[in-house]
CSV table of C-alpha atoms in Angstrom, one decimal:
chain,number,residue,atom,x,y,z
A,1,UNK,CA,-0.1,-0.1,0.0
A,2,UNK,CA,1.3,3.5,-0.9
A,3,UNK,CA,1.7,6.1,1.8
A,4,UNK,CA,-1.6,8.1,1.7
A,5,UNK,CA,0.1,11.2,3.0
A,6,UNK,CA,1.8,11.5,-0.5
A,7,UNK,CA,-1.7,12.2,-2.1
A,8,UNK,CA,-1.3,9.5,-4.8
A,9,UNK,CA,-4.6,8.8,-6.6
A,10,UNK,CA,-6.0,12.0,-4.8
A,11,UNK,CA,-5.9,10.5,-1.3
A,12,UNK,CA,-5.7,13.0,1.5
A,13,UNK,CA,-6.4,13.2,5.2
A,14,UNK,CA,-10.1,13.3,6.2
A,15,UNK,CA,-11.0,15.4,9.4
A,16,UNK,CA,-14.4,14.1,10.6
A,17,UNK,CA,-15.7,17.5,11.9
A,18,UNK,CA,-19.2,16.5,11.7
A,19,UNK,CA,-18.9,13.1,13.6
A,20,UNK,CA,-19.8,11.1,10.4
A,21,UNK,CA,-17.8,8.0,11.6
A,22,UNK,CA,-16.9,6.5,15.0
A,23,UNK,CA,-13.5,7.8,16.2
A,24,UNK,CA,-11.3,5.0,17.5
A,25,UNK,CA,-8.1,7.1,17.6
A,26,UNK,CA,-6.6,6.2,14.1
A,27,UNK,CA,-6.3,8.9,11.3
A,28,UNK,CA,-8.9,8.9,8.5
A,29,UNK,CA,-8.1,9.3,4.7
A,30,UNK,CA,-10.5,9.7,1.8
A,31,UNK,CA,-10.2,9.0,-1.8
A,32,UNK,CA,-12.6,9.4,-4.7
A,33,UNK,CA,-12.9,13.3,-5.3
A,34,UNK,CA,-12.1,13.3,-8.9
A,35,UNK,CA,-11.1,17.1,-8.6
A,36,UNK,CA,-8.4,16.4,-5.9
A,37,UNK,CA,-4.8,16.7,-6.7
A,38,UNK,CA,-3.5,13.4,-7.9
A,39,UNK,CA,-6.9,12.0,-8.8
A,40,UNK,CA,-5.7,11.8,-12.4
A,41,UNK,CA,-3.6,8.7,-11.3
A,42,UNK,CA,-7.0,6.9,-10.9
A,43,UNK,CA,-7.7,4.4,-13.8
A,44,UNK,CA,-9.9,5.6,-16.7
A,45,UNK,CA,-12.8,3.4,-15.7
A,46,UNK,CA,-13.1,5.4,-12.5
A,47,UNK,CA,-12.8,8.9,-14.0
A,48,UNK,CA,-14.4,8.5,-17.4
A,49,UNK,CA,-17.9,9.8,-16.5
A,50,UNK,CA,-16.8,12.9,-14.6
A,51,UNK,CA,-18.5,15.9,-16.1
A,52,UNK,CA,-16.5,18.6,-14.0
A,53,UNK,CA,-20.1,19.8,-13.0
A,54,UNK,CA,-22.0,19.7,-9.6
A,55,UNK,CA,-23.9,16.6,-10.5
A,56,UNK,CA,-23.6,12.9,-9.4
A,57,UNK,CA,-20.6,12.2,-11.4
A,58,UNK,CA,-18.2,13.0,-8.5
A,59,UNK,CA,-20.2,12.4,-5.2
A,60,UNK,CA,-18.8,9.0,-4.2
A,61,UNK,CA,-15.9,8.5,-1.7
A,62,UNK,CA,-14.1,5.9,0.2
A,63,UNK,CA,-13.0,6.8,3.8
A,64,UNK,CA,-10.6,4.6,5.6
A,65,UNK,CA,-8.7,4.6,8.9
A,66,UNK,CA,-5.1,3.6,9.3
A,67,UNK,CA,-3.2,2.0,12.0
A,68,UNK,CA,0.5,2.3,12.3
A,69,UNK,CA,2.5,0.5,9.5
A,70,UNK,CA,-0.1,1.4,6.9
A,71,UNK,CA,-2.5,-1.3,8.2
A,72,UNK,CA,-6.1,-0.5,7.3
A,73,UNK,CA,-8.4,-0.4,10.4
A,74,UNK,CA,-12.0,0.5,8.9
A,75,UNK,CA,-13.3,1.0,5.3
A,76,UNK,CA,-16.3,3.2,4.7
A,77,UNK,CA,-18.2,4.3,1.5
A,78,UNK,CA,-20.2,7.4,1.6
A,79,UNK,CA,-21.8,10.2,-0.6
A,80,UNK,CA,-20.9,13.8,-0.7
A,81,UNK,CA,-23.6,16.4,-1.1
A,82,UNK,CA,-22.0,19.2,-3.1
A,83,UNK,CA,-24.7,21.6,-2.4
A,84,UNK,CA,-24.5,21.2,1.4
A,85,UNK,CA,-20.7,20.7,1.3
A,86,UNK,CA,-20.9,17.6,3.7
A,87,UNK,CA,-21.4,13.9,3.6
A,88,UNK,CA,-24.7,12.1,3.9
A,89,UNK,CA,-24.9,10.0,7.1
A,90,UNK,CA,-27.9,8.2,5.7
A,91,UNK,CA,-25.8,6.9,2.8
A,92,UNK,CA,-22.6,6.0,4.7
A,93,UNK,CA,-21.8,2.4,5.1
A,94,UNK,CA,-18.9,0.3,6.5
A,95,UNK,CA,-17.4,-2.2,4.0
A,96,UNK,CA,-16.1,-5.5,5.5
A,97,UNK,CA,-12.7,-6.9,4.7
A,98,UNK,CA,-14.5,-9.9,3.4
A,99,UNK,CA,-16.2,-7.7,0.8
A,100,UNK,CA,-12.8,-6.3,-0.2
A,101,UNK,CA,-11.4,-9.8,-0.6
A,102,UNK,CA,-14.5,-10.7,-2.7
A,103,UNK,CA,-13.9,-7.8,-5.1
A,104,UNK,CA,-10.3,-8.5,-5.5
A,105,UNK,CA,-11.1,-11.8,-7.2
A,106,UNK,CA,-13.3,-10.1,-9.9
A,107,UNK,CA,-12.8,-8.0,-12.9
A,108,UNK,CA,-14.8,-4.6,-13.0
A,109,UNK,CA,-17.2,-6.0,-15.6
A,110,UNK,CA,-17.9,-9.0,-13.4
A,111,UNK,CA,-19.2,-6.9,-10.5
A,112,UNK,CA,-22.9,-6.9,-10.5
A,113,UNK,CA,-25.1,-4.2,-9.1
A,114,UNK,CA,-25.7,-4.6,-5.4
A,115,UNK,CA,-23.2,-7.5,-5.2
A,116,UNK,CA,-21.2,-5.4,-2.8
A,117,UNK,CA,-22.9,-6.1,0.5
A,118,UNK,CA,-22.2,-3.3,2.9
A,119,UNK,CA,-22.2,-4.5,6.4
A,120,UNK,CA,-24.1,-2.0,8.3
A,121,UNK,CA,-24.8,1.5,9.3
A,122,UNK,CA,-23.5,3.0,12.5
A,123,UNK,CA,-26.1,4.7,14.7
A,124,UNK,CA,-24.4,7.8,16.2
A,125,UNK,CA,-27.4,9.8,17.4
A,126,UNK,CA,-31.0,9.5,18.5
A,127,UNK,CA,-32.3,10.5,15.1
A,128,UNK,CA,-30.4,7.6,13.4
A,129,UNK,CA,-31.8,5.1,15.9
A,130,UNK,CA,-35.3,6.4,15.2
A,131,UNK,CA,-34.8,6.2,11.5
A,132,UNK,CA,-33.5,2.6,11.9
A,133,UNK,CA,-36.8,1.4,13.3
A,134,UNK,CA,-35.1,-0.8,15.8
A,135,UNK,CA,-37.2,-2.1,18.6
A,136,UNK,CA,-40.6,-0.7,17.5
A,137,UNK,CA,-43.5,-0.7,17.4
A,138,UNK,CA,-45.0,-2.5,20.3
A,139,UNK,CA,-44.8,-5.4,21.3
A,140,UNK,CA,-41.0,-5.2,20.2
A,141,UNK,CA,-38.7,-4.8,23.3
A,142,UNK,CA,-35.6,-3.7,21.7
A,143,UNK,CA,-35.6,-0.1,22.8
A,144,UNK,CA,-36.4,-1.1,26.4
A,145,UNK,CA,-33.4,-3.6,26.1
A,146,UNK,CA,-31.1,-0.9,24.8
A,147,UNK,CA,-32.1,1.6,27.6
A,148,UNK,CA,-31.4,-1.1,30.2
A,149,UNK,CA,-28.0,-2.1,28.6
A,150,UNK,CA,-26.9,1.5,28.4
A,151,UNK,CA,-28.0,2.3,32.0
A,152,UNK,CA,-27.3,-0.8,34.0
A,153,UNK,CA,-25.2,-3.3,32.0
A,154,UNK,CA,-22.3,-1.1,31.1
A,155,UNK,CA,-20.4,1.8,32.7
A,156,UNK,CA,-17.7,4.1,31.5
A,157,UNK,CA,-14.2,4.0,33.1
A,158,UNK,CA,-12.2,7.0,33.8
A,159,UNK,CA,-10.2,6.3,30.5
A,160,UNK,CA,-13.6,6.6,28.8
A,161,UNK,CA,-13.6,2.8,28.0
A,162,UNK,CA,-17.1,1.1,28.1
A,163,UNK,CA,-17.0,-1.7,30.6
A,164,UNK,CA,-19.5,-4.6,31.2
A,165,UNK,CA,-20.4,-4.6,34.9
A,166,UNK,CA,-21.2,-8.3,34.8
A,167,UNK,CA,-19.2,-11.2,33.4
A,168,UNK,CA,-21.3,-12.3,30.4
A,169,UNK,CA,-19.9,-15.9,30.6
A,170,UNK,CA,-21.9,-16.4,33.9
A,171,UNK,CA,-25.2,-16.1,31.9
A,172,UNK,CA,-26.8,-13.4,33.8
A,173,UNK,CA,-29.7,-11.7,32.2
A,174,UNK,CA,-29.8,-14.5,29.5
A,175,UNK,CA,-26.5,-13.3,28.1
A,176,UNK,CA,-24.4,-15.9,26.2
A,177,UNK,CA,-21.8,-16.4,23.6
A,178,UNK,CA,-22.7,-15.6,19.9
A,179,UNK,CA,-20.7,-17.4,17.4
A,180,UNK,CA,-21.2,-15.1,14.4
A,181,UNK,CA,-22.9,-17.6,12.1
A,182,UNK,CA,-23.6,-16.4,8.5
A,183,UNK,CA,-20.7,-13.7,8.8
A,184,UNK,CA,-23.4,-11.3,10.2
A,185,UNK,CA,-20.5,-9.2,12.0
A,186,UNK,CA,-17.0,-8.4,11.1
A,187,UNK,CA,-14.8,-10.7,13.1
A,188,UNK,CA,-11.9,-8.8,14.6
A,189,UNK,CA,-10.8,-11.4,17.1
A,190,UNK,CA,-12.8,-10.7,20.1
A,191,UNK,CA,-15.6,-13.0,21.3
A,192,UNK,CA,-19.2,-11.8,20.9
A,193,UNK,CA,-22.0,-12.1,23.2
A,194,UNK,CA,-25.7,-11.8,22.7
A,195,UNK,CA,-28.5,-10.6,25.1
A,196,UNK,CA,-32.2,-10.1,24.6
A,197,UNK,CA,-33.6,-13.5,23.8
A,198,UNK,CA,-36.5,-13.5,26.5
A,199,UNK,CA,-36.7,-17.2,26.2
A,200,UNK,CA,-33.0,-17.9,27.2
A,201,UNK,CA,-32.0,-19.2,30.6
A,202,UNK,CA,-31.6,-16.1,32.9
A,203,UNK,CA,-33.5,-13.7,31.0
A,204,UNK,CA,-36.0,-13.5,33.8
A,205,UNK,CA,-33.3,-11.4,35.5
A,206,UNK,CA,-34.1,-8.6,33.0
A,207,UNK,CA,-36.4,-5.8,34.3
A,208,UNK,CA,-40.2,-6.0,33.8
A,209,UNK,CA,-40.2,-3.1,31.2
A,210,UNK,CA,-38.0,-5.3,28.9
A,211,UNK,CA,-40.1,-8.4,29.3
A,212,UNK,CA,-43.5,-7.1,29.8
A,213,UNK,CA,-44.9,-7.5,26.3
A,214,UNK,CA,-43.7,-11.0,25.7
A,215,UNK,CA,-46.4,-13.4,24.3
A,216,UNK,CA,-44.3,-16.5,24.1
A,217,UNK,CA,-45.7,-16.9,20.4
A,218,UNK,CA,-43.8,-16.5,17.2
A,219,UNK,CA,-44.6,-12.7,16.9
A,220,UNK,CA,-42.4,-9.6,17.2
A,221,UNK,CA,-42.3,-9.6,21.0
A,222,UNK,CA,-39.0,-11.5,21.2
A,223,UNK,CA,-37.1,-10.6,18.1
A,224,UNK,CA,-34.6,-7.9,19.2
A,225,UNK,CA,-31.1,-8.5,20.4
A,226,UNK,CA,-28.0,-6.7,21.4
A,227,UNK,CA,-24.7,-8.4,20.3
A,228,UNK,CA,-21.5,-7.0,21.6
A,229,UNK,CA,-17.7,-7.9,21.3
A,230,UNK,CA,-15.5,-8.0,24.4
A,231,UNK,CA,-12.0,-7.3,24.9
A,232,UNK,CA,-9.9,-8.6,27.8
A,233,UNK,CA,-11.0,-7.3,31.3
A,234,UNK,CA,-14.7,-7.0,30.2
A,235,UNK,CA,-13.9,-3.8,28.0
A,236,UNK,CA,-16.5,-3.6,25.3
A,237,UNK,CA,-15.2,-3.4,21.8
A,238,UNK,CA,-18.2,-3.0,19.5
A,239,UNK,CA,-22.0,-3.0,20.2
A,240,UNK,CA,-24.7,-4.0,17.6
A,241,UNK,CA,-28.4,-4.2,17.6
A,242,UNK,CA,-30.2,-6.6,15.3
A,243,UNK,CA,-33.4,-8.4,14.7
A,244,UNK,CA,-34.0,-12.1,14.8
A,245,UNK,CA,-36.1,-13.8,12.1
A,246,UNK,CA,-37.8,-16.6,13.8
A,247,UNK,CA,-39.2,-18.0,10.5
A,248,UNK,CA,-35.5,-18.4,9.1
A,249,UNK,CA,-33.9,-19.0,12.4
A,250,UNK,CA,-31.3,-16.3,11.7
A,251,UNK,CA,-30.5,-12.5,12.2
A,252,UNK,CA,-31.6,-10.0,9.6
A,253,UNK,CA,-28.4,-8.4,8.1
A,254,UNK,CA,-30.6,-5.7,6.7
A,255,UNK,CA,-31.7,-4.7,10.1
A,256,UNK,CA,-28.4,-4.9,12.0
A,257,UNK,CA,-26.7,-1.8,13.0
A,258,UNK,CA,-23.7,-0.8,15.1
A,259,UNK,CA,-24.4,1.5,18.0
A,260,UNK,CA,-21.8,4.1,18.8
A,261,UNK,CA,-20.4,4.6,22.3
A,262,UNK,CA,-21.6,8.2,21.9
A,263,UNK,CA,-25.1,7.1,21.6
A,264,UNK,CA,-24.8,4.7,24.5
A,265,UNK,CA,-23.8,7.8,26.6
A,266,UNK,CA,-26.8,9.8,25.4
A,267,UNK,CA,-29.2,6.9,26.2
A,268,UNK,CA,-27.6,6.3,29.6
A,269,UNK,CA,-28.4,9.9,30.4
A,270,UNK,CA,-32.1,9.6,29.7
A,271,UNK,CA,-35.0,8.5,31.6
A,272,UNK,CA,-36.8,5.6,30.0
A,273,UNK,CA,-40.1,7.5,29.1
A,274,UNK,CA,-37.9,10.4,27.6
A,275,UNK,CA,-35.8,7.9,25.7
A,276,UNK,CA,-38.8,6.1,24.2
A,277,UNK,CA,-40.4,9.3,23.2
A,278,UNK,CA,-37.2,10.5,21.4
A,279,UNK,CA,-36.8,7.1,19.8
A,280,UNK,CA,-40.4,7.3,18.3
A,281,UNK,CA,-41.7,4.2,20.3
A,282,UNK,CA,-45.3,3.5,20.2
């Protein structure tokens, strides 16, 4: 990989002033602006439709974060709004390393529309959560579960790390290991845990507001889950919300979202009724 600081292919630093992406301490770079210095190094099939006008021929970007040694951390695709001069959070997606590996094996003319499966959107604020539709309407329990998780199951350390207050291996609150079947989530080497299945042993430890609408039938009253990965010392790495499809017996990748630590903080500072109102629960 070339040094992105040398601006080959029009690559340059991206400073996330609008909190578009979760900040994990690594510098961001972006590529794809066909008007940027060095972009003429890009191949012709990338640049051939650029008109030079404020239209859709130059709105797409790739943003990536870089660890020391030019090791890629995260990769995102997004859409620039030339009229607003900013990126569209509703059209910003993370690309998995598996997707990149899949594309490396194909010629451009072999890549079909929608073949690139973007992994998920990150929910950074309450409006994102509301727009996702997660946990609503009644009898879904996901929003109640997320409020409990943000207020009771996790806490922030003095170093601003998010810590699980219980050992999930002990099975409290129905929490148990999740083994990432169907490649639902990007595997970064830390174990996953799942909570929210109201039929799981130990789930009766959850508060009544989480379990109150459960019918024990195959309806929407028990489809919501939180999945999180855990570093050593019970330090949370990533947090996801998803929906279980009981007819297929699997989770729905189209309704799987990452939850930022910033949003967990916001939820943790809200009373349940205020949170439900802001999240659009009915």
